[in-house]
Amino acid sequence: MTGPAHRRHRADAGSGRGLVILGVAASDSHAVANQLIAHGLRAQGFDVVNLGTCTPVAEFAAACREHPEAEAVLIGSMNGHAYEDLRELPAARASGAVPCPVVLGGNLSVGSTKDAAATERLLTLGVDRVVTDPSLLPAVLDELRAERARAAGRARGDGLGAA
């Protein structure tokens, strides 16, 4: 199922843990994990804008424009083609179209052998975090929020940014 109504589903506002944009990489139609992650994050108090499956970088950027308060973009990939699907991410990050942290999870490369080189390639594209266990997402999102608060404190010079 595609279309604007499906792509812009949002949980109840005001839960307090922040808003995240969730979607599955452009060539990937695996929907079950996406729905389970959205449900789990909502249960943990996050507002979720779920863009669904087969989401190109341009749609993540459009969602960031529509929701400038987004704390992170969460991208899943089960088919192993994340690197190819995110080839436009560097330009989107450089232009400010995707200003918040990008977290990627799932099956990150094709084949049964996984190595650190696959993760490094994704980090060079502009992915901030790679998460292999979706149950860790709430803690990762809280950590990213704390890092932004420390950076903002350093920028203000108020001493709150000290490590």
PDB file of C-alpha atoms in Angstrom:
ATOM      1  CA  MET A   1       0.000   0.000   0.000  1.00  0.00           C
ATOM      2  CA  THR A   2       1.392   3.372  -0.964  1.00  0.00           C
ATOM      3  CA  GLY A   3       0.166   6.915  -1.280  1.00  0.00           C
ATOM      4  CA  PRO A   4       0.212  10.050   0.838  1.00  0.00           C
ATOM      5  CA  ALA A   5      -2.271   8.863   3.465  1.00  0.00           C
ATOM      6  CA  HIS A   6      -0.297   5.703   4.137  1.00  0.00           C
ATOM      7  CA  ARG A   7       3.062   7.428   3.933  1.00  0.00           C
ATOM      8  CA  ARG A   8       2.143  10.122   6.448  1.00  0.00           C
ATOM      9  CA  HIS A   9       0.677   7.994   9.239  1.00  0.00           C
ATOM     10  CA  ARG A  10       1.532   9.472  12.611  1.00  0.00           C
ATOM     11  CA  ALA A  11       1.005   8.370  16.175  1.00  0.00           C
ATOM     12  CA  ASP A  12      -0.704  10.479  18.818  1.00  0.00           C
ATOM     13  CA  ALA A  13       1.267  13.659  19.428  1.00  0.00           C
ATOM     14  CA  GLY A  14       2.637  14.835  22.732  1.00  0.00           C
ATOM     15  CA  SER A  15       4.067  11.602  24.085  1.00  0.00           C
ATOM     16  CA  GLY A  16       7.248  13.330  25.214  1.00  0.00           C
ATOM     17  CA  ARG A  17      10.094  11.249  23.789  1.00  0.00           C
ATOM     18  CA  GLY A  18      10.194  12.983  20.443  1.00  0.00           C
ATOM     19  CA  LEU A  19       9.299  12.346  16.847  1.00  0.00           C
ATOM     20  CA  VAL A  20      11.145  10.003  14.511  1.00  0.00           C
ATOM     21  CA  ILE A  21      10.775   9.386  10.796  1.00  0.00           C
ATOM     22  CA  LEU A  22      10.765   5.692   9.924  1.00  0.00           C
ATOM     23  CA  GLY A  23      10.921   3.956   6.580  1.00  0.00           C
ATOM     24  CA  VAL A  24      12.322   1.067   4.609  1.00  0.00           C
ATOM     25  CA  ALA A  25      15.028   1.671   1.989  1.00  0.00           C
ATOM     26  CA  ALA A  26      14.030   2.369  -1.620  1.00  0.00           C
ATOM     27  CA  SER A  27      14.373  -1.101  -3.146  1.00  0.00           C
ATOM     28  CA  ASP A  28      13.013  -2.950  -0.134  1.00  0.00           C
ATOM     29  CA  SER A  29       9.396  -4.003   0.308  1.00  0.00           C
ATOM     30  CA  HIS A  30       9.754  -5.810   3.654  1.00  0.00           C
ATOM     31  CA  ALA A  31       6.946  -4.346   5.743  1.00  0.00           C
ATOM     32  CA  VAL A  32       6.630  -6.577   8.807  1.00  0.00           C
ATOM     33  CA  ALA A  33       9.745  -5.386  10.657  1.00  0.00           C
ATOM     34  CA  ASN A  34       8.858  -1.779   9.791  1.00  0.00           C
ATOM     35  CA  GLN A  35       5.430  -2.131  11.376  1.00  0.00           C
ATOM     36  CA  LEU A  36       6.794  -3.930  14.438  1.00  0.00           C
ATOM     37  CA  ILE A  37       9.438  -1.245  14.982  1.00  0.00           C
ATOM     38  CA  ALA A  38       6.845   1.530  14.596  1.00  0.00           C
ATOM     39  CA  HIS A  39       4.575  -0.199  17.111  1.00  0.00           C
ATOM     40  CA  GLY A  40       7.446  -0.740  19.567  1.00  0.00           C
ATOM     41  CA  LEU A  41       8.631   2.860  19.366  1.00  0.00           C
ATOM     42  CA  ARG A  42       5.107   4.179  19.894  1.00  0.00           C
ATOM     43  CA  ALA A  43       4.767   1.909  22.926  1.00  0.00           C
ATOM     44  CA  GLN A  44       8.002   3.464  24.246  1.00  0.00           C
ATOM     45  CA  GLY A  45       6.520   6.967  23.904  1.00  0.00           C
ATOM     46  CA  PHE A  46       7.872   8.090  20.524  1.00  0.00           C
ATOM     47  CA  ASP A  47       5.796   9.765  17.846  1.00  0.00           C
ATOM     48  CA  VAL A  48       6.438   7.938  14.576  1.00  0.00           C
ATOM     49  CA  VAL A  49       5.987   9.210  11.047  1.00  0.00           C
ATOM     50  CA  ASN A  50       6.058   5.918   9.163  1.00  0.00           C
ATOM     51  CA  LEU A  51       6.821   6.304   5.466  1.00  0.00           C
ATOM     52  CA  GLY A  52       6.476   2.566   4.893  1.00  0.00           C
ATOM     53  CA  THR A  53       8.373   0.498   2.370  1.00  0.00           C
ATOM     54  CA  CYS A  54      10.292   1.384  -0.787  1.00  0.00           C
ATOM     55  CA  THR A  55      11.177   4.866   0.498  1.00  0.00           C
ATOM     56  CA  PRO A  56      13.757   6.818  -1.519  1.00  0.00           C
ATOM     57  CA  VAL A  57      16.073   9.363   0.129  1.00  0.00           C
ATOM     58  CA  ALA A  58      13.986  12.171  -1.406  1.00  0.00           C
ATOM     59  CA  GLU A  59      10.925  11.032   0.598  1.00  0.00           C
ATOM     60  CA  PHE A  60      12.922  10.981   3.825  1.00  0.00           C
ATOM     61  CA  ALA A  61      14.071  14.531   2.984  1.00  0.00           C
ATOM     62  CA  ALA A  62      10.474  15.632   2.308  1.00  0.00           C
ATOM     63  CA  ALA A  63       9.403  14.186   5.666  1.00  0.00           C
ATOM     64  CA  CYS A  64      12.235  16.109   7.359  1.00  0.00           C
ATOM     65  CA  ARG A  65      10.949  19.330   5.777  1.00  0.00           C
ATOM     66  CA  GLU A  66       7.415  18.500   6.924  1.00  0.00           C
ATOM     67  CA  HIS A  67       8.609  17.586  10.437  1.00  0.00           C
ATOM     68  CA  PRO A  68      11.616  19.789  11.314  1.00  0.00           C
ATOM     69  CA  GLU A  69      11.277  18.667  14.920  1.00  0.00           C
ATOM     70  CA  ALA A  70      12.257  15.094  13.966  1.00  0.00           C
ATOM     71  CA  GLU A  71      14.945  13.697  16.211  1.00  0.00           C
ATOM     72  CA  ALA A  72      16.136  11.045  13.759  1.00  0.00           C
ATOM     73  CA  VAL A  73      15.502   9.286  10.491  1.00  0.00           C
ATOM     74  CA  LEU A  74      15.341   5.521  10.958  1.00  0.00           C
ATOM     75  CA  ILE A  75      15.908   3.426   7.841  1.00  0.00           C
ATOM     76  CA  GLY A  76      15.487  -0.327   7.632  1.00  0.00           C
ATOM     77  CA  SER A  77      16.875  -2.594   4.955  1.00  0.00           C
ATOM     78  CA  MET A  78      16.236  -6.315   4.870  1.00  0.00           C
ATOM     79  CA  ASN A  79      17.301  -7.050   1.295  1.00  0.00           C
ATOM     80  CA  GLY A  80      20.945  -6.067   1.767  1.00  0.00           C
ATOM     81  CA  HIS A  81      20.953  -3.201  -0.739  1.00  0.00           C
ATOM     82  CA  ALA A  82      21.138  -0.310   1.752  1.00  0.00           C
ATOM     83  CA  TYR A  83      24.338   1.106   0.273  1.00  0.00           C
ATOM     84  CA  GLU A  84      22.854   1.347  -3.207  1.00  0.00           C
ATOM     85  CA  ASP A  85      19.529   2.659  -1.888  1.00  0.00           C
ATOM     86  CA  LEU A  86      21.219   5.428   0.108  1.00  0.00           C
ATOM     87  CA  ARG A  87      23.584   6.686  -2.619  1.00  0.00           C
ATOM     88  CA  GLU A  88      21.744  10.061  -2.579  1.00  0.00           C
ATOM     89  CA  LEU A  89      22.136  10.474   1.192  1.00  0.00           C
ATOM     90  CA  PRO A  90      25.449  12.396   1.082  1.00  0.00           C
ATOM     91  CA  ALA A  91      23.902  15.140  -1.064  1.00  0.00           C
ATOM     92  CA  ALA A  92      20.772  15.244   1.121  1.00  0.00           C
ATOM     93  CA  ARG A  93      22.903  15.580   4.267  1.00  0.00           C
ATOM     94  CA  ALA A  94      25.194  18.206   2.702  1.00  0.00           C
ATOM     95  CA  SER A  95      22.257  20.335   1.539  1.00  0.00           C
ATOM     96  CA  GLY A  96      20.556  20.170   4.939  1.00  0.00           C
ATOM     97  CA  ALA A  97      17.567  18.269   3.520  1.00  0.00           C
ATOM     98  CA  VAL A  98      18.167  15.526   6.108  1.00  0.00           C
ATOM     99  CA  PRO A  99      19.474  17.526   9.084  1.00  0.00           C
ATOM    100  CA  CYS A 100      18.873  15.036  11.878  1.00  0.00           C
ATOM    101  CA  PRO A 101      20.813  11.862  12.653  1.00  0.00           C
ATOM    102  CA  VAL A 102      20.274   8.868  10.370  1.00  0.00           C
ATOM    103  CA  VAL A 103      20.055   5.434  11.998  1.00  0.00           C
ATOM    104  CA  LEU A 104      20.183   2.328   9.809  1.00  0.00           C
ATOM    105  CA  GLY A 105      19.341  -1.235  10.723  1.00  0.00           C
ATOM    106  CA  GLY A 106      18.562  -4.603   9.252  1.00  0.00           C
ATOM    107  CA  ASN A 107      20.477  -6.765   6.804  1.00  0.00           C
ATOM    108  CA  LEU A 108      23.046  -4.292   5.578  1.00  0.00           C
ATOM    109  CA  SER A 109      24.756  -6.245   2.815  1.00  0.00           C
ATOM    110  CA  VAL A 110      24.039  -9.066   0.413  1.00  0.00           C
ATOM    111  CA  GLY A 111      25.396 -12.492   1.280  1.00  0.00           C
ATOM    112  CA  SER A 112      25.803 -14.504   4.415  1.00  0.00           C
ATOM    113  CA  THR A 113      29.215 -13.126   5.382  1.00  0.00           C
ATOM    114  CA  LYS A 114      29.070  -9.736   7.076  1.00  0.00           C
ATOM    115  CA  ASP A 115      32.096  -7.603   7.774  1.00  0.00           C
ATOM    116  CA  ALA A 116      32.981  -4.217   9.189  1.00  0.00           C
ATOM    117  CA  ALA A 117      33.656  -2.864   5.696  1.00  0.00           C
ATOM    118  CA  ALA A 118      29.920  -2.882   4.933  1.00  0.00           C
ATOM    119  CA  THR A 119      29.227  -0.782   8.023  1.00  0.00           C
ATOM    120  CA  GLU A 120      32.083   1.600   7.229  1.00  0.00           C
ATOM    121  CA  ARG A 121      30.764   2.141   3.700  1.00  0.00           C
ATOM    122  CA  LEU A 122      27.373   3.097   5.133  1.00  0.00           C
ATOM    123  CA  LEU A 123      28.909   5.479   7.660  1.00  0.00           C
ATOM    124  CA  THR A 124      30.773   7.246   4.849  1.00  0.00           C
ATOM    125  CA  LEU A 125      27.410   7.831   3.135  1.00  0.00           C
ATOM    126  CA  GLY A 126      26.184   9.852   6.104  1.00  0.00           C
ATOM    127  CA  VAL A 127      24.592   7.202   8.299  1.00  0.00           C
ATOM    128  CA  ASP A 128      25.245   8.190  11.922  1.00  0.00           C
ATOM    129  CA  ARG A 129      24.489   4.902  13.637  1.00  0.00           C
ATOM    130  CA  VAL A 130      24.060   1.306  12.591  1.00  0.00           C
ATOM    131  CA  VAL A 131      21.808  -0.665  14.918  1.00  0.00           C
ATOM    132  CA  THR A 132      21.664  -4.439  14.640  1.00  0.00           C
ATOM    133  CA  ASP A 133      19.074  -5.016  17.376  1.00  0.00           C
ATOM    134  CA  PRO A 134      15.836  -3.000  17.079  1.00  0.00           C
ATOM    135  CA  SER A 135      15.222  -3.303  20.818  1.00  0.00           C
ATOM    136  CA  LEU A 136      18.180  -0.924  21.260  1.00  0.00           C
ATOM    137  CA  LEU A 137      16.549   1.882  19.229  1.00  0.00           C
ATOM    138  CA  PRO A 138      14.979   3.737  22.191  1.00  0.00           C
ATOM    139  CA  ALA A 139      18.342   3.856  23.996  1.00  0.00           C
ATOM    140  CA  VAL A 140      20.144   4.945  20.814  1.00  0.00           C
ATOM    141  CA  LEU A 141      17.583   7.709  20.258  1.00  0.00           C
ATOM    142  CA  ASP A 142      17.950   8.877  23.867  1.00  0.00           C
ATOM    143  CA  GLU A 143      21.740   8.890  23.436  1.00  0.00           C
ATOM    144  CA  LEU A 144      21.484  10.937  20.235  1.00  0.00           C
ATOM    145  CA  ARG A 145      19.212  13.440  22.016  1.00  0.00           C
ATOM    146  CA  ALA A 146      21.723  13.745  24.876  1.00  0.00           C
ATOM    147  CA  GLU A 147      24.580  14.287  22.395  1.00  0.00           C
ATOM    148  CA  ARG A 148      22.622  17.084  20.691  1.00  0.00           C
ATOM    149  CA  ALA A 149      21.898  18.707  24.064  1.00  0.00           C
ATOM    150  CA  ARG A 150      25.595  18.603  24.996  1.00  0.00           C
ATOM    151  CA  ALA A 151      26.554  20.083  21.614  1.00  0.00           C
ATOM    152  CA  ALA A 152      23.947  22.838  22.006  1.00  0.00           C
ATOM    153  CA  GLY A 153      25.292  23.618  25.472  1.00  0.00           C
ATOM    154  CA  ARG A 154      28.844  23.890  24.113  1.00  0.00           C
ATOM    155  CA  ALA A 155      27.616  26.162  21.324  1.00  0.00           C
ATOM    156  CA  ARG A 156      25.918  28.419  23.893  1.00  0.00           C
ATOM    157  CA  GLY A 157      28.985  28.297  26.125  1.00  0.00           C
ATOM    158  CA  ASP A 158      26.844  27.541  29.168  1.00  0.00           C
ATOM    159  CA  GLY A 159      29.002  24.700  30.449  1.00  0.00           C
ATOM    160  CA  LEU A 160      26.212  22.146  30.039  1.00  0.00           C
ATOM    161  CA  GLY A 161      28.059  20.641  27.128  1.00  0.00           C
ATOM    162  CA  ALA A 162      30.946  19.417  29.259  1.00  0.00           C
ATOM    163  CA  ALA A 163      31.584  15.706  29.071  1.00  0.00           C
TER     164      ALA A 163
END
